[in-house]
Structure formats: C-alpha cells, structure tokens
XYZ file of C-alpha atoms in Angstrom:
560
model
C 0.000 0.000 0.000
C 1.227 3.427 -0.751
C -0.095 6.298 1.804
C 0.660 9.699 1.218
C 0.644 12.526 3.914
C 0.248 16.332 3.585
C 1.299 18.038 6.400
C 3.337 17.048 9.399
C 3.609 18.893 13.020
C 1.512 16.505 15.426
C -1.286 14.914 13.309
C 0.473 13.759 10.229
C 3.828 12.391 12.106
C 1.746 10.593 14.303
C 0.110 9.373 11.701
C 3.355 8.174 9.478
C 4.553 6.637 12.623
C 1.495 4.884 13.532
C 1.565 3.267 9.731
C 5.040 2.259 10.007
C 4.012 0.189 13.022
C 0.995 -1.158 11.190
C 3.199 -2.004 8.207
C 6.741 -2.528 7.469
C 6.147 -2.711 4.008
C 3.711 0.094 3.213
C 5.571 2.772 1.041
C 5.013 6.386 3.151
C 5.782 9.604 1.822
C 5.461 12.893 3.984
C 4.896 16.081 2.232
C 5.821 19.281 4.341
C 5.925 22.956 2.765
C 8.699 23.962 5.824
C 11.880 22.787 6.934
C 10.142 21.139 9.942
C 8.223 18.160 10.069
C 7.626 17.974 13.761
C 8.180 20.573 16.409
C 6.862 21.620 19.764
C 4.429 24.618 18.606
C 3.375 25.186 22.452
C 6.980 25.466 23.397
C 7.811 28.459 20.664
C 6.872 31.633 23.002
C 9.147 30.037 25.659
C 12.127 29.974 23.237
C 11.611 33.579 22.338
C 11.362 34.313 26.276
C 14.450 32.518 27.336
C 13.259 29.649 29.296
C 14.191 27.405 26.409
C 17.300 28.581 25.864
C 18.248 25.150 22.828
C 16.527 26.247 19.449
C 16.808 22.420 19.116
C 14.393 21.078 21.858
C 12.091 22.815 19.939
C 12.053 20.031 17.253
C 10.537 16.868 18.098
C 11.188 14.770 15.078
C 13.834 15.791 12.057
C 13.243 14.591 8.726
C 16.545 12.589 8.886
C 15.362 10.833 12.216
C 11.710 9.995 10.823
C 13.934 8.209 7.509
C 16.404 6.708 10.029
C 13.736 5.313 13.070
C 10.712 4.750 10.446
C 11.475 4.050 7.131
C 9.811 7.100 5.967
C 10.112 9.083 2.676
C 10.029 12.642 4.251
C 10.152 15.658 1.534
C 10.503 18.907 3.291
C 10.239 22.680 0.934
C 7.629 20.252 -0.862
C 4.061 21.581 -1.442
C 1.736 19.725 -2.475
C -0.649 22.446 -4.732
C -3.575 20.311 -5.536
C -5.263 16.701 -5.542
C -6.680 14.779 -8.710
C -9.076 12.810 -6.412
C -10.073 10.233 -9.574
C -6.875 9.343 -10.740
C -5.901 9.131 -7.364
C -2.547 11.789 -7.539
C -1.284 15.031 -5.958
C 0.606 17.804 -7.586
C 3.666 18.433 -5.770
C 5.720 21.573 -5.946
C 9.896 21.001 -5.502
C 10.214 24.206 -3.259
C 14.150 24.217 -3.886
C 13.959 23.457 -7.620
C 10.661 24.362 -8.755
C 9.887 21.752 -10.089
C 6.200 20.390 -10.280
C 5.439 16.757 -10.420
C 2.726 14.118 -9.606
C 3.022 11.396 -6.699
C 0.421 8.500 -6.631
C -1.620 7.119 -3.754
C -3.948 4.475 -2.522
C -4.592 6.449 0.333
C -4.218 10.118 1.385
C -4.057 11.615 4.653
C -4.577 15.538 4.773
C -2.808 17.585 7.712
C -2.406 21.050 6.950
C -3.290 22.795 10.250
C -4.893 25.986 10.552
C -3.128 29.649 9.612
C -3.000 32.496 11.737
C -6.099 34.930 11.257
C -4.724 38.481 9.810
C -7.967 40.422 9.636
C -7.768 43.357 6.583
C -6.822 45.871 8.751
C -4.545 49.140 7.182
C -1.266 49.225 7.872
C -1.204 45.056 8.723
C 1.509 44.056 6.223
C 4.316 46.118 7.992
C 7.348 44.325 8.926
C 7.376 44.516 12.389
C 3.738 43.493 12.788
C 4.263 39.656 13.674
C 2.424 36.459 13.892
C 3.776 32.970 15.275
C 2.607 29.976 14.164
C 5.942 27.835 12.504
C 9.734 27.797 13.643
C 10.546 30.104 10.997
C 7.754 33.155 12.197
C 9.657 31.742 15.871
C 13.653 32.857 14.473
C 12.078 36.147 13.047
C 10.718 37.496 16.286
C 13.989 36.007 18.567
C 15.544 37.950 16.206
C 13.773 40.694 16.276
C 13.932 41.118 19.928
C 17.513 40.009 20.387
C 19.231 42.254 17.932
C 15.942 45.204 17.779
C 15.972 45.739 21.368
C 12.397 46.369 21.505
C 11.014 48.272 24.337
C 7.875 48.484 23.427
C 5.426 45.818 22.355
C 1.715 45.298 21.606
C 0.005 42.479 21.531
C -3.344 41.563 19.883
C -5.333 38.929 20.851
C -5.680 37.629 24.571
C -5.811 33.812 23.507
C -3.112 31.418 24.311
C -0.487 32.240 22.274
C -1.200 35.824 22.976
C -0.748 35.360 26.763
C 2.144 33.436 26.362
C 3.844 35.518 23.978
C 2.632 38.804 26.618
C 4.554 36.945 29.420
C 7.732 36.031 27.580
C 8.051 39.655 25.943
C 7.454 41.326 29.548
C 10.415 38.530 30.525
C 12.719 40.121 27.894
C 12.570 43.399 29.856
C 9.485 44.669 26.869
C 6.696 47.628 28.006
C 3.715 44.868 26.742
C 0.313 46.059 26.158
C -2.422 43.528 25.408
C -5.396 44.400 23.190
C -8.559 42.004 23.210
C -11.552 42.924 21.404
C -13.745 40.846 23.484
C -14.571 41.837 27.300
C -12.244 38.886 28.386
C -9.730 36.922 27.962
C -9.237 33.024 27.157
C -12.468 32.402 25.837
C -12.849 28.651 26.340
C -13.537 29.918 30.169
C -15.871 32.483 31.517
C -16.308 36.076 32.214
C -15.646 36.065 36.101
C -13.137 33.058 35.754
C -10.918 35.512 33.524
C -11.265 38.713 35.891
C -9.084 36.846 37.672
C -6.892 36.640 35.035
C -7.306 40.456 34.014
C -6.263 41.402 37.644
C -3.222 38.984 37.814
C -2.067 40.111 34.109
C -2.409 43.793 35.577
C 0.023 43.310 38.393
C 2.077 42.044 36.623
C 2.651 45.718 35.136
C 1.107 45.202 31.779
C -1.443 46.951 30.296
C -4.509 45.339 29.278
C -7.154 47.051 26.855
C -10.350 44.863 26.461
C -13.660 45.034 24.212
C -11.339 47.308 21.999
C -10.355 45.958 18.579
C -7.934 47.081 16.390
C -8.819 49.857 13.940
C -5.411 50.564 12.075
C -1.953 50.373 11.957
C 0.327 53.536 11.163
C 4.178 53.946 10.532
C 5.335 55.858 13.002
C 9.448 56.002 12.307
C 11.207 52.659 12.917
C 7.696 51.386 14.835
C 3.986 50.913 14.900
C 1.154 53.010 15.687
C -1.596 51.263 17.016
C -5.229 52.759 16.728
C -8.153 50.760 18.133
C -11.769 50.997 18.007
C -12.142 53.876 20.842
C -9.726 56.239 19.259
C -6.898 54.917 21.612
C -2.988 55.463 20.372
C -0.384 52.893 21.012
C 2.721 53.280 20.131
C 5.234 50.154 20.158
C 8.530 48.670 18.679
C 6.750 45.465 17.607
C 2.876 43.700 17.480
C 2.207 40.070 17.784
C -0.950 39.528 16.108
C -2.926 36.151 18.171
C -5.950 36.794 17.031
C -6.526 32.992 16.168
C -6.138 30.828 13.214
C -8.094 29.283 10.591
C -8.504 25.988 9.201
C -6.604 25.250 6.313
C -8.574 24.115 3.602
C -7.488 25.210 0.244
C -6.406 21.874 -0.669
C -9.317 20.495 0.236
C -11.667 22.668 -0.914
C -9.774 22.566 -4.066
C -10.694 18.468 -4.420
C -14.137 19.138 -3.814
C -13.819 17.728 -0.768
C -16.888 18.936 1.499
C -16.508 21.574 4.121
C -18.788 21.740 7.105
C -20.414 24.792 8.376
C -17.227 26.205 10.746
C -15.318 26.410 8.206
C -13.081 23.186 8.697
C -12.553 19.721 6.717
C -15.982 17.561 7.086
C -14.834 14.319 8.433
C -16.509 11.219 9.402
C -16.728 9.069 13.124
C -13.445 7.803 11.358
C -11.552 10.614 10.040
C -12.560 9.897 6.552
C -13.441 12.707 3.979
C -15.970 12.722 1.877
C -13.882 10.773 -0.265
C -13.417 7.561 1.529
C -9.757 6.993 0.650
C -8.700 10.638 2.185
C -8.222 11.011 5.795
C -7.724 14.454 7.613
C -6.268 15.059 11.058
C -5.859 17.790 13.361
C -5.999 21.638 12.830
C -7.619 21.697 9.759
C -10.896 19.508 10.730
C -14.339 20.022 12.384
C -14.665 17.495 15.313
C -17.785 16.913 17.273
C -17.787 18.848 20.558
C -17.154 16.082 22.831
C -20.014 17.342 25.801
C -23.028 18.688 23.299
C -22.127 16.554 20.073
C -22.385 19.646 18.107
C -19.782 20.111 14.903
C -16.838 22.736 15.901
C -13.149 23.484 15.642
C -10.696 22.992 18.605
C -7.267 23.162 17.590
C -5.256 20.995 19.951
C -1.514 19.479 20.129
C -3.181 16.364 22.058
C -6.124 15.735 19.818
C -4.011 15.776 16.736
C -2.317 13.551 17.551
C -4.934 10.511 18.616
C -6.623 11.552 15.250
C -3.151 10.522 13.614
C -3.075 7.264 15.278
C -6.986 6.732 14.342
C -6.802 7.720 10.749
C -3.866 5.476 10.761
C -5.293 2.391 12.588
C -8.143 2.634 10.402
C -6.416 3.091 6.960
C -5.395 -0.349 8.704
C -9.553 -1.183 9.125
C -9.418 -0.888 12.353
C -12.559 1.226 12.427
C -11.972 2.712 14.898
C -14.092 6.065 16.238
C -12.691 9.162 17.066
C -15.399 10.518 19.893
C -14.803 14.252 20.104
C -12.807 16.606 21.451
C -13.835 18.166 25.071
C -10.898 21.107 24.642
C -9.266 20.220 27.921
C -6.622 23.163 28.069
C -4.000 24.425 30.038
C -1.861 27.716 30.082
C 0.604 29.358 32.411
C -0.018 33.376 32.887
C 3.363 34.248 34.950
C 2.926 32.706 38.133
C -0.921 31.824 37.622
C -2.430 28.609 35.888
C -5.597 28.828 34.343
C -7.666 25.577 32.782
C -10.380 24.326 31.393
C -11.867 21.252 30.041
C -16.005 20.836 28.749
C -17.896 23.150 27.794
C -18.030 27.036 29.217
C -21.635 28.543 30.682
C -21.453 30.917 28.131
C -21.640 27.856 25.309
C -24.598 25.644 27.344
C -26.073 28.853 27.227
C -25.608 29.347 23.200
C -26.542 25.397 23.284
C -29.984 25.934 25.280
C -28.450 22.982 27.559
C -29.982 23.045 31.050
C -27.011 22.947 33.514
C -26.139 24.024 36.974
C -23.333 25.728 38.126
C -20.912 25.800 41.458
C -17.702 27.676 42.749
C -15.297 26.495 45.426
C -12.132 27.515 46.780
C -9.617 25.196 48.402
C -5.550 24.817 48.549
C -3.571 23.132 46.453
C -2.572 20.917 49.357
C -3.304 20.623 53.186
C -3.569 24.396 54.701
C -0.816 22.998 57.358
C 2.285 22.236 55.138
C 4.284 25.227 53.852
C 3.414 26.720 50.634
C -0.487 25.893 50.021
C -1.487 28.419 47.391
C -5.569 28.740 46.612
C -7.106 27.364 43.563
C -10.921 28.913 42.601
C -13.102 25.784 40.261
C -15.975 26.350 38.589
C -17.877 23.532 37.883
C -20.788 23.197 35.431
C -22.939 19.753 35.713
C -26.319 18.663 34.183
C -29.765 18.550 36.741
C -28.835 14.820 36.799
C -25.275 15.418 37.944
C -23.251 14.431 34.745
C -20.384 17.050 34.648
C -20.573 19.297 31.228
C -17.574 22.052 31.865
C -14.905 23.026 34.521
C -12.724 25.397 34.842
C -9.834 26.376 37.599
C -8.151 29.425 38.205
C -4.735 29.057 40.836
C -1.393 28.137 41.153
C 0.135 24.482 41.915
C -1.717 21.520 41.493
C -3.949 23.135 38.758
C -2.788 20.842 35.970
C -3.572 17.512 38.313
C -7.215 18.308 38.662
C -8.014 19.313 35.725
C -7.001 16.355 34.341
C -8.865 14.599 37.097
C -12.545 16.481 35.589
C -11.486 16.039 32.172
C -11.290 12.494 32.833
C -15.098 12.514 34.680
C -16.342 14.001 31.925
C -14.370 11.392 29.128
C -15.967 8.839 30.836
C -19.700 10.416 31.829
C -19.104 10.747 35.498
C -21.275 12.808 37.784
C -20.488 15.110 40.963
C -21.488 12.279 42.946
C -18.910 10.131 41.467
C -16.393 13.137 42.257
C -17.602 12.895 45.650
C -16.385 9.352 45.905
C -13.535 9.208 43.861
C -10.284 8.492 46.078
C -7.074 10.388 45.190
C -3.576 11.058 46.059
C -3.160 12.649 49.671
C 0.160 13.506 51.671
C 0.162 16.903 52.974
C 2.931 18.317 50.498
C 0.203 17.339 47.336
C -3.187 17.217 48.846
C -5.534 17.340 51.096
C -7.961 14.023 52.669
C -10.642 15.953 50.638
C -8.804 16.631 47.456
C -10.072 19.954 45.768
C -12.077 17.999 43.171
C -13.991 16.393 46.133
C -14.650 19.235 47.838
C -15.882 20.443 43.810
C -18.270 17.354 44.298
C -19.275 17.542 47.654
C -20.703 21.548 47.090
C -22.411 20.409 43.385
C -23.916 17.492 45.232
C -25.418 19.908 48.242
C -26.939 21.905 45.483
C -29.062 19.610 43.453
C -30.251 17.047 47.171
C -31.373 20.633 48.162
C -28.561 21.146 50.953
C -27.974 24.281 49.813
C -29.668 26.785 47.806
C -27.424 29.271 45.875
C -27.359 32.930 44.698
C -24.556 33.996 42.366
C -21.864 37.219 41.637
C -23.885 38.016 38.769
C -27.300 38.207 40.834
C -26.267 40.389 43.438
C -26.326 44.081 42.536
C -30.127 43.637 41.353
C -31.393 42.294 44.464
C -34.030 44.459 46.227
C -32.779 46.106 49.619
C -35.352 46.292 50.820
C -36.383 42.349 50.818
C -33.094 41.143 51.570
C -30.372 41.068 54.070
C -26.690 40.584 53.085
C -24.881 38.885 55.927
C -21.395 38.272 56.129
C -20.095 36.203 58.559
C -16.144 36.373 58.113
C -14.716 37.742 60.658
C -14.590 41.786 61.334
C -10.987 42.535 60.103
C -12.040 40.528 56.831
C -15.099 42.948 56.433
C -12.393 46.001 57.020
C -10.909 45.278 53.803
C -13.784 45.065 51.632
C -17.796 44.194 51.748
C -20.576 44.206 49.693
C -22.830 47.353 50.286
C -24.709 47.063 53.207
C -24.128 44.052 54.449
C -24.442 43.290 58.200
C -21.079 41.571 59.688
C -21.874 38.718 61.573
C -19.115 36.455 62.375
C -19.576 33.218 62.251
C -18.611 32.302 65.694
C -20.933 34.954 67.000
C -24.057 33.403 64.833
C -25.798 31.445 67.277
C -25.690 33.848 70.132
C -26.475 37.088 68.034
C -29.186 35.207 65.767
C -31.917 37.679 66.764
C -30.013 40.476 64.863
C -31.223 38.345 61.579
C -34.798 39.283 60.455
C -36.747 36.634 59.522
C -38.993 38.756 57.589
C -36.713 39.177 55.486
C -34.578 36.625 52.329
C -30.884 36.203 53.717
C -27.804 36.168 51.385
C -25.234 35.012 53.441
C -21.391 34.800 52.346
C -17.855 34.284 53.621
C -14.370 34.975 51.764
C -15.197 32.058 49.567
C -18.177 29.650 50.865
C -17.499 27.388 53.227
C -18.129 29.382 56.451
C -21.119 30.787 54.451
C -22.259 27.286 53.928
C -22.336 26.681 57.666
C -23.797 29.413 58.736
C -26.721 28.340 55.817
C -26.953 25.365 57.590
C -27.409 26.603 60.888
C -29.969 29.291 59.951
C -31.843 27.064 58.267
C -32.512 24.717 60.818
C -33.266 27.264 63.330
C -35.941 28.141 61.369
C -35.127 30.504 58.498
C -36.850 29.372 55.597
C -36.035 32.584 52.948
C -31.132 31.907 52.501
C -29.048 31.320 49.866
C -25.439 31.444 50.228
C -23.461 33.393 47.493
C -21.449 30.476 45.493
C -17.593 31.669 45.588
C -17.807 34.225 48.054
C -17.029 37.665 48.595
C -13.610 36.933 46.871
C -15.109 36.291 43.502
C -17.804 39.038 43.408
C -14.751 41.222 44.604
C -12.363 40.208 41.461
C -15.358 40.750 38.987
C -16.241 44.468 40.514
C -12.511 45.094 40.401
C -11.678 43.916 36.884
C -15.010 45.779 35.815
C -13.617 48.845 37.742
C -10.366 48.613 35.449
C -11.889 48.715 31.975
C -14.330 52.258 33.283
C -11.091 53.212 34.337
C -9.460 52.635 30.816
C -13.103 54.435 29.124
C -12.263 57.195 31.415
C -8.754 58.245 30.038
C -10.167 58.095 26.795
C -12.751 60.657 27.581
C-alpha cells in the first residue's frame, strides 16, 4: 500500500509513525511545505522568552530521524498544490527546484493545520507586525527582539499564544500592552473566571485594553502606531498579532472535498473525507464537541495527535471512532495557571443545555504544610449530575485536577462520582478531601437541596429592601472590603447574636469564599429561616469581577 501525507507537526507524524508500526512494508511519503516536520508549537513563546534557551528542543522529530527510526520518505520545501481525487494523484511543488510533479496514492491523509487569522486591517503588512505559528515566524521574532531591542510591544489577541507571547516579551525586559476585542480573555472559560486573570495580568505591570479591537496600523518612524476601536494610540517597537487561526482548507476545498459549516474539513466518526480513501487530522478539521455533540473546531496538540493514530489504525480497518474533542486546556499566565476542560456557561447557554453551576475555593494541598497556594473551580454539571464544563483558576496543582474532571467528563461521570472518587493525599500534594472532592461535595449539596445558591452576577439587582446581606467572616475581613450594606456577623458569634437576623426578610449570606457561608446556611436554616441562599464563591469572587469591571471604566475614562 502506498499512503501519502500532507502536512506534518503533530497529526500527520503521528500518523506516518502509527503506519510504520501497522506495516513494514507500506511505502510512506510525507509532504511538508517547511523545513520542519515535527516541532513543539506550544513550546515556541518560551524559546523567544528565554526559558528554552536550545533552538533544538524545539524540534521533536527531524526529517533525517523519521527516515532513520521509520522508514519514511520525508520531503521537506515540498508543497503539495492540488489533488486529482479520480486518478488518485497530488501535484507536488519542488520548493528548492521548482519543479512540479505528480506522486500517486492508494490512500491520502490531509494535515495542513490551521493559519494564523490576519484580519484586513490598514497598515497590517508592515514588517514589524508579527504572527507565530511555525519555527521560521519563531527565528524572526527572537531575532527581532535580540538584535531590535524592543522596548515596546503590543500584543493583539488575549488567547493562548497571545498570553504566552505577553509573558515572555514582559520577561525580555518589553513595556507589553495587550489588546482584546472581546470583554475577556481566554475564551474557552468564563467572564468572572478571567477577571481573575485580568487582575493577575495587571500586576504584573502590563497593560490590558479589552472590548477594543484594532482599527489601524500607522508607521510611526522605525515602529507601529496602534489605533483601536475607541480612538486609543499605542505606540510600540513590535505587534504580535494572536488573534486565532483558521482551518486550512485550500487543498481540500480545491478536491471538492466537502466543508462543514465552521469552516473546517468535514470528516466522518473515522476521520474519513468525503472521499473515503482521504483522511484528515488535526488543525484543519471540524470534530464533534465532545459534551453537546455539536460540529466545531478545537485546535489541539493532544487531539491531533490521537486523530493521527486513528486515521492510521483505520487506513489499517481498524474502524476505529474518534469521539470528540472536550478542549481540555492548560496555560501558564506568569505565576498563575488557568484551565479548562467541557464546555463554558457561556456555550450551554448558546446550546440551550440546562445545567447548573458551582464555585469552590480550596488549597492546592493541606492548609498545614508550607506553601499551600488557593485554587478557585468552577464547575458546570447537568440537573442529573453528569459534569458538562470546569474550569480552575490558581497556582500548583492546577494541571492535576483538571485532568482529574477532564477524565469525569471522558468517561460520563457525575459530581457524585467526584464525591467518591479516592485520590492522592500527603500533605505536600493534597488534602484528605482533594479539591475535586470538595468540587463534588458543594455540586452534590446543590441539586439534594442542601444548599440553595445565589450567584456574583445576581447580586447588585437584588431588592434592599427584601433582603439582608450577611457576612459572617470575621470583622478585620469585612475592614478590607464588603458588599454594600451588608451586616457583619461572624460566624462564631451566629448562634448567640441570631436575633439580629430578620426573619422577615430573604438572607444572602457569604464568607471569603463559601465554606463558612455554607455553615452558617446550615445553621440558619434549621433554626428556622426558611427565605437563605449562600453566594457560590464568596465575597472573593464578586470582589475580582467588581474590580476587573472597575479597570476597563477606568481605561473608558482616560479616553474621555
């Protein structure tokens, strides 16, 4: 059998590996357009900062490796322009030489990836207006800032790459300003989970310019001016544009190959095309979203890669499924980790899916030992308890439980089942109730009827008059910031001090972030109380919304 592959990076030399396994006698030829077949695309802001200080780490696989280990034909500076789908051949153009020629296949296996989005905005072609994508876009900017000396740099887009490249600039000694058109963020989580974010990226000394899109760019001597939406003026050295990226489908538009409706490469359960003997992995392909079952794009290192090894195995007729993607994420902001995995409010929202929705706050491991930090989850489960969407906000020990939810929700668990599950505990790593139980044990309260809820969001429109905000941390908590109005009762001080506490009246009670709030619930209701909620996440997430919400006013403000 002779397979050809378009594309490497993580789906297609997973793929030609996978095949070599399958068969040793299978002829494999890999097509790439670059010098690189296979490289660490996550790693590239981290080169550019410093913290990967070997160019080389950066690639995974070399063409001379994958012929050495596998057996594999690999033809870098080769693009392959377009496919003849009935005779079963691809034109390839010889980057080097030139030349054109045709390569035969019985089957084809399309990896492309997606291309960085460059909106038509004036002034976007300029040389020192960046993207980074490839190894080659990586050199140009290490470049740049090594020999440029940059000391001022804007960057546009507040995704991944964005924050990355934002932290590794600031790193290099670099005045960063980020611009995000949207009012957050990280998209795959939600508004108040990214205040958070907003806050941390602000103390870090960078400035951060949200629901403010780019208008133009001007020349402005050896540097960029940068004009947004409001009429602001940014001047800077350099711009990294991460707005996002595209699916690549030229090539397979080009077939006649069908395209689905965001914009990606239609596949099937098993990677197929709509020409059964073409695959296409990664980037460049719609998947089904893993929690609604709804057709999307989710471009992932991880996912890539199994879709190699599937299209492979099945080339193979294995047929094998590939069962969605859930977009479990990670992503380091400085000092802060932020993650996700499921879908977001915001999309079971868009996706009219009836869900429910808690917030808890524990360490990363037992309060005791030296060096617990705090990590804020939001969880998002069906009425029946099957978890849809988390996402965590913190610093160690991030990483470990999101990868404990992601697997729940791979394998259709519930917040009961995160209730029982038993995990790692010594003091330096855990706690006896692991932060993911704890996540469980509050979502569980909430739909037996433990605990009713009120949330951030709900707050500023309750009627005074009707309701009582009490807060029960402790008086020199209260000193530093309280909601509006809200009578200080600490905790310890409940019981004896409950006929301060109308009962005429609904009570919202909260704490710094729910637990003493959920006690003092408790107690009130079984004295009696019949109208509380407790505010899910406490005072400390209302706080970091109002503040991050202060910020951007602020920002309006200077623009007049």
């Amino acid at each position: 059998m002779k397979i050809v592959i378009v594309g490497g990076v993580a789906g297609g030399a997973s793929a030609a590996a996978r095949l070599r396994r399958l068969d040793e006698n299978a002829e494999i030829i890999m097509f790439e357009r670059g010098e690189y077949i296979s490289y660490a695309n996550c790693g590239l802001p981290y080169y550019i900062g410093g913290a990967i200080e070997d160019r080389n780490a950066l690639l995974v696989q070399t063409p001379q490796a994958m012929r050495d280990m596998f057996n594999i034909d690999v033809r870098v500076l080769s693009e392959v322009r377009s496919i003849d789908r009935q005779n079963k051949t691809v034109v390839v153009a010889d980057l080097v030489s030139g030349r054109e020629y045709r390569e035969g296949y019985d089957k084809l296996i399309l990896s492309p990836g997606a291309a960085p989005i460059r909106p038509p905005v004036p002034g976007i072609e300029m040389d020192n207006i960046y993207t980074l994508r490839t190894v080659p876009d990586t050199d140009a900017i290490k470049e740049a800032v090594d020999w440029g000396k940059p000391a001022r740099a804007v960057v546009v887009g507040g995704g991944f790459i964005g924050l990355e490249m934002a932290e590794n600039l600031h790193q290099r000694g670099i005045e960063v300003t980020i611009v995000e058109a949207a009012d957050q963020v990280m998209a795959p989580i939600d508004y108040e989970m990214a205040c958070m974010v907003h806050s941390h990226i602000r103390s870090k000394g960078l400035k951060l310019y949200l629901k403010d899109g780019v208008k133009t760019f001007h020349q402005e001597g050896n540097g960029v001016n940068v004009e947004l939406q409001s009429g602001r003026r940014i001047g800077a050295d350099m711009v990294i544009l991460a707005i996002g990226v595209k699916p690549d489908v030229f090539l397979a538009a080009g077939a006649g190959l069908e395209i689905g409706q965001r914009r990606g490469i239609k596949v099937n359960p098993y990677l197929q095309t709509s020409d059964p003997d073409i695959y296409a992995v990664g980037d460049a392909i719609e998947v089904k979203d893993f929690v609604n079952g709804e057709d999307t794009v989710i471009p992932l290192a991880g996912p890539a890669n199994r879709q190699g090894r599937i299209a492979a195995n099945n080339i193979y007729g294995a047929g094998e499924e590939y069962r969605g993607t859930q977009g479990t994420s990670v992503v380091k902001v400085f000092d802060l980790t932020v993650a996700a995995t499921g879908n977001s409010e915001k999309l079971l929202k868009r996706m009219e899916i009836d869900y429910v929705k808690s917030y808890t706050e524990s360490n990363s491991h037992a309060g005791y030992y030296p060096g617990a930090f705090p990590m804020n989850i939001k969880l998002l489960f069906a009425p029946d308890g099957k978890v849809l969407g988390a996402q965590i906000v913190g610093y160690e020990g991030v990483d470990k439980r999101i990868d404990v939810l992601a697997s729940a929700i791979r394998f259709g668990g519930t917040v009961y089942d995160l209730e029982e599950l038993e995990l790692a505990y010594a003091p330096p790593y855990s706690s006896a109730k692991d932060p993911v139980n704890m996540a469980g044990y509050v979502a569980s309260n909430q739909l037996k009827g433990d605990m009713v809820t009120i949330f951030w969001d709900q707050v500023d429109s309750l009627d005074r008059e009707r309701v009582l905000l009490l807060d029960v941390r402790a008086p020199e908590e209260a000193d530093t910031g309280s909601i509006a109005g809200s009578l200080n009762i600490p905790l310890n001080e409940l019981r004896e001090r409950i006929h301060e506490v109308p009962r005429d009246k609904e009570i919202i009670v909260y704490c710094k972030m729910g637990l003493r709030a959920y006690i003092a619930y408790r107690t009130l209701v079984q004295m009696g109380y019949k109208n509380v909620r407790n505010l899910s996440g406490g005072y400390r997430l209302y706080a970091a919304v109002k503040e991050a919400n202060k910020a951007v006013q602020d920002d309006k403000a200077l623009i007049g």
